[in-house]
Amino acid sequence: GLGFNIVGGTDQQYISNDSSIYVSRIKKDGAAYLDGRLQEGDKILSVNGRALKDLRHKDAVELFRNAGYDVSLKIQRRLQPQNGPVGHRGDGESGGLPLATILVPGLALVAAAIWIVLRYRQRM
């Protein structure tokens, strides 16, 4: 796998009234851990250009399982670690920056790094 777990989806909302997909855990020594850029709590907006909006949890999992070796993720980074669900502030508002500001530049590098790690692991 890619070395991380996800939560969320239309049928298993992690945050009330938000069906987005979030990184719940980075597996130690997995591809995402070794790359170092993906963080727990990151919202995953798309996989290989396919938006994760309005998907059931199991359908999102299938997208990741079938992503192949060259994987490109578009993510939205959380502002800061918080207690409770990511983005919950207690006042009914979720925090965030404008989407254009928080899209991580260089996702092609992430995909290339994951591809290299997966290829390396395949040869072992």
PDB file of C-alpha atoms in Angstrom:
ATOM      1  CA  GLY A   1       0.000   0.000   0.000  1.00  0.00           C
ATOM      2  CA  LEU A   2       0.852   3.659   0.143  1.00  0.00           C
ATOM      3  CA  GLY A   3       1.539   3.544   3.854  1.00  0.00           C
ATOM      4  CA  PHE A   4      -1.358   5.464   5.332  1.00  0.00           C
ATOM      5  CA  ASN A   5      -4.929   4.976   6.526  1.00  0.00           C
ATOM      6  CA  ILE A   6      -7.924   7.173   5.753  1.00  0.00           C
ATOM      7  CA  VAL A   7     -11.183   8.128   7.447  1.00  0.00           C
ATOM      8  CA  GLY A   8     -14.273   9.878   6.161  1.00  0.00           C
ATOM      9  CA  GLY A   9     -16.658   9.568   3.247  1.00  0.00           C
ATOM     10  CA  THR A  10     -20.343  10.224   2.707  1.00  0.00           C
ATOM     11  CA  ASP A  11     -21.294   7.194   4.787  1.00  0.00           C
ATOM     12  CA  GLN A  12     -18.701   7.623   7.584  1.00  0.00           C
ATOM     13  CA  GLN A  13     -18.237  11.345   8.131  1.00  0.00           C
ATOM     14  CA  TYR A  14     -15.219  12.059  10.314  1.00  0.00           C
ATOM     15  CA  ILE A  15     -16.333  15.667  10.838  1.00  0.00           C
ATOM     16  CA  SER A  16     -20.003  16.548  11.105  1.00  0.00           C
ATOM     17  CA  ASN A  17     -21.425  17.774   7.756  1.00  0.00           C
ATOM     18  CA  ASP A  18     -18.104  17.051   6.005  1.00  0.00           C
ATOM     19  CA  SER A  19     -17.804  13.947   3.840  1.00  0.00           C
ATOM     20  CA  SER A  20     -14.150  14.607   2.949  1.00  0.00           C
ATOM     21  CA  ILE A  21     -11.418  11.976   3.165  1.00  0.00           C
ATOM     22  CA  TYR A  22      -8.684  12.541   5.760  1.00  0.00           C
ATOM     23  CA  VAL A  23      -5.375  10.855   6.575  1.00  0.00           C
ATOM     24  CA  SER A  24      -5.889   9.162   9.928  1.00  0.00           C
ATOM     25  CA  ARG A  25      -2.563   7.403  10.322  1.00  0.00           C
ATOM     26  CA  ILE A  26       0.832   7.301   8.634  1.00  0.00           C
ATOM     27  CA  LYS A  27       2.345   3.820   8.876  1.00  0.00           C
ATOM     28  CA  LYS A  28       5.927   3.805  10.121  1.00  0.00           C
ATOM     29  CA  ASP A  29       8.382   2.898   7.350  1.00  0.00           C
ATOM     30  CA  GLY A  30       5.606   2.993   4.714  1.00  0.00           C
ATOM     31  CA  ALA A  31       5.936   4.971   1.471  1.00  0.00           C
ATOM     32  CA  ALA A  32       4.168   8.066   2.850  1.00  0.00           C
ATOM     33  CA  TYR A  33       6.275   7.983   6.037  1.00  0.00           C
ATOM     34  CA  LEU A  34       9.524   7.678   4.098  1.00  0.00           C
ATOM     35  CA  ASP A  35       8.530  10.527   1.788  1.00  0.00           C
ATOM     36  CA  GLY A  36       7.714  12.707   4.797  1.00  0.00           C
ATOM     37  CA  ARG A  37       5.313  15.192   3.236  1.00  0.00           C
ATOM     38  CA  LEU A  38       1.904  13.699   3.998  1.00  0.00           C
ATOM     39  CA  GLN A  39       0.710  14.310   7.556  1.00  0.00           C
ATOM     40  CA  GLU A  40      -1.977  12.843   9.757  1.00  0.00           C
ATOM     41  CA  GLY A  41      -5.027  15.086   9.514  1.00  0.00           C
ATOM     42  CA  ASP A  42      -4.396  16.155   5.913  1.00  0.00           C
ATOM     43  CA  LYS A  43      -7.541  16.287   3.768  1.00  0.00           C
ATOM     44  CA  ILE A  44      -7.072  14.410   0.500  1.00  0.00           C
ATOM     45  CA  LEU A  45      -8.790  16.282  -2.305  1.00  0.00           C
ATOM     46  CA  SER A  46      -7.879  14.024  -5.231  1.00  0.00           C
ATOM     47  CA  VAL A  47      -5.942  10.907  -6.235  1.00  0.00           C
ATOM     48  CA  ASN A  48      -4.346  10.891  -9.681  1.00  0.00           C
ATOM     49  CA  GLY A  49      -6.629  13.775 -10.688  1.00  0.00           C
ATOM     50  CA  ARG A  50      -9.831  12.048  -9.521  1.00  0.00           C
ATOM     51  CA  ALA A  51     -11.685  14.151  -6.932  1.00  0.00           C
ATOM     52  CA  LEU A  52     -12.646  12.391  -3.720  1.00  0.00           C
ATOM     53  CA  LYS A  53     -15.730  14.546  -3.245  1.00  0.00           C
ATOM     54  CA  ASP A  54     -18.989  12.765  -2.367  1.00  0.00           C
ATOM     55  CA  LEU A  55     -17.539   9.239  -2.234  1.00  0.00           C
ATOM     56  CA  ARG A  56     -18.409   6.480   0.192  1.00  0.00           C
ATOM     57  CA  HIS A  57     -15.499   5.392   2.370  1.00  0.00           C
ATOM     58  CA  LYS A  58     -15.112   2.020   0.636  1.00  0.00           C
ATOM     59  CA  ASP A  59     -15.065   3.696  -2.805  1.00  0.00           C
ATOM     60  CA  ALA A  60     -12.278   6.026  -1.676  1.00  0.00           C
ATOM     61  CA  VAL A  61     -10.332   3.035  -0.340  1.00  0.00           C
ATOM     62  CA  GLU A  62     -10.716   1.329  -3.726  1.00  0.00           C
ATOM     63  CA  LEU A  63      -9.331   4.413  -5.503  1.00  0.00           C
ATOM     64  CA  PHE A  64      -6.207   4.228  -3.350  1.00  0.00           C
ATOM     65  CA  ARG A  65      -5.851   0.472  -3.820  1.00  0.00           C
ATOM     66  CA  ASN A  66      -6.055   0.861  -7.603  1.00  0.00           C
ATOM     67  CA  ALA A  67      -3.914   4.007  -7.837  1.00  0.00           C
ATOM     68  CA  GLY A  68      -0.918   2.154  -9.269  1.00  0.00           C
ATOM     69  CA  TYR A  69       2.738   2.990  -8.767  1.00  0.00           C
ATOM     70  CA  ASP A  70       2.690   6.589  -9.993  1.00  0.00           C
ATOM     71  CA  VAL A  71       0.407   8.256  -7.433  1.00  0.00           C
ATOM     72  CA  SER A  72      -0.387  11.961  -7.346  1.00  0.00           C
ATOM     73  CA  LEU A  73      -2.249  13.352  -4.328  1.00  0.00           C
ATOM     74  CA  LYS A  74      -3.762  16.797  -3.981  1.00  0.00           C
ATOM     75  CA  ILE A  75      -4.129  17.631  -0.303  1.00  0.00           C
ATOM     76  CA  GLN A  76      -5.239  20.392   1.994  1.00  0.00           C
ATOM     77  CA  ARG A  77      -3.068  20.776   5.063  1.00  0.00           C
ATOM     78  CA  ARG A  78      -4.634  21.450   8.443  1.00  0.00           C
ATOM     79  CA  LEU A  79      -3.580  24.675  10.132  1.00  0.00           C
ATOM     80  CA  GLN A  80      -2.474  23.166  13.438  1.00  0.00           C
ATOM     81  CA  PRO A  81      -2.934  19.984  15.445  1.00  0.00           C
ATOM     82  CA  GLN A  82      -6.100  20.090  17.513  1.00  0.00           C
ATOM     83  CA  ASN A  83      -7.904  17.900  19.999  1.00  0.00           C
ATOM     84  CA  GLY A  84     -10.869  16.075  18.569  1.00  0.00           C
ATOM     85  CA  PRO A  85     -11.678  15.797  14.876  1.00  0.00           C
ATOM     86  CA  VAL A  86      -9.436  17.715  12.513  1.00  0.00           C
ATOM     87  CA  GLY A  87     -10.717  21.223  11.842  1.00  0.00           C
ATOM     88  CA  HIS A  88     -13.134  21.266  14.782  1.00  0.00           C
ATOM     89  CA  ARG A  89     -12.939  24.556  16.652  1.00  0.00           C
ATOM     90  CA  GLY A  90     -15.932  24.238  18.923  1.00  0.00           C
ATOM     91  CA  ASP A  91     -17.759  27.254  17.478  1.00  0.00           C
ATOM     92  CA  GLY A  92     -19.274  25.461  14.504  1.00  0.00           C
ATOM     93  CA  GLU A  93     -16.741  26.860  12.055  1.00  0.00           C
ATOM     94  CA  SER A  94     -13.912  24.958  10.456  1.00  0.00           C
ATOM     95  CA  GLY A  95     -10.585  26.670  10.041  1.00  0.00           C
ATOM     96  CA  GLY A  96      -8.682  26.902   6.818  1.00  0.00           C
ATOM     97  CA  LEU A  97      -6.896  28.989   4.277  1.00  0.00           C
ATOM     98  CA  PRO A  98      -8.065  29.685   0.744  1.00  0.00           C
ATOM     99  CA  LEU A  99      -7.705  26.509  -1.292  1.00  0.00           C
ATOM    100  CA  ALA A 100      -5.124  28.016  -3.636  1.00  0.00           C
ATOM    101  CA  THR A 101      -2.941  28.904  -0.655  1.00  0.00           C
ATOM    102  CA  ILE A 102      -2.884  25.465   0.927  1.00  0.00           C
ATOM    103  CA  LEU A 103      -2.594  23.155  -2.043  1.00  0.00           C
ATOM    104  CA  VAL A 104       0.795  21.631  -1.644  1.00  0.00           C
ATOM    105  CA  PRO A 105       3.105  22.574  -4.484  1.00  0.00           C
ATOM    106  CA  GLY A 106       5.261  19.852  -5.890  1.00  0.00           C
ATOM    107  CA  LEU A 107       2.796  16.961  -5.737  1.00  0.00           C
ATOM    108  CA  ALA A 108       4.589  15.515  -8.723  1.00  0.00           C
ATOM    109  CA  LEU A 109       7.624  15.116  -6.474  1.00  0.00           C
ATOM    110  CA  VAL A 110       5.499  13.224  -3.950  1.00  0.00           C
ATOM    111  CA  ALA A 111       4.265  10.917  -6.675  1.00  0.00           C
ATOM    112  CA  ALA A 112       7.794  10.390  -7.965  1.00  0.00           C
ATOM    113  CA  ALA A 113       9.112   9.659  -4.465  1.00  0.00           C
ATOM    114  CA  ILE A 114       6.325   7.168  -3.771  1.00  0.00           C
ATOM    115  CA  TRP A 115       6.950   5.546  -7.146  1.00  0.00           C
ATOM    116  CA  ILE A 116      10.676   5.222  -6.396  1.00  0.00           C
ATOM    117  CA  VAL A 117      10.016   3.749  -2.949  1.00  0.00           C
ATOM    118  CA  LEU A 118       7.486   1.276  -4.322  1.00  0.00           C
ATOM    119  CA  ARG A 119       9.822   0.230  -7.148  1.00  0.00           C
ATOM    120  CA  TYR A 120      12.676  -0.176  -4.660  1.00  0.00           C
ATOM    121  CA  ARG A 121      10.510  -2.316  -2.369  1.00  0.00           C
ATOM    122  CA  GLN A 122       9.394  -4.424  -5.325  1.00  0.00           C
ATOM    123  CA  ARG A 123      12.970  -5.376  -6.171  1.00  0.00           C
ATOM    124  CA  MET A 124      13.732  -6.544  -2.619  1.00  0.00           C
TER     125      MET A 124
END
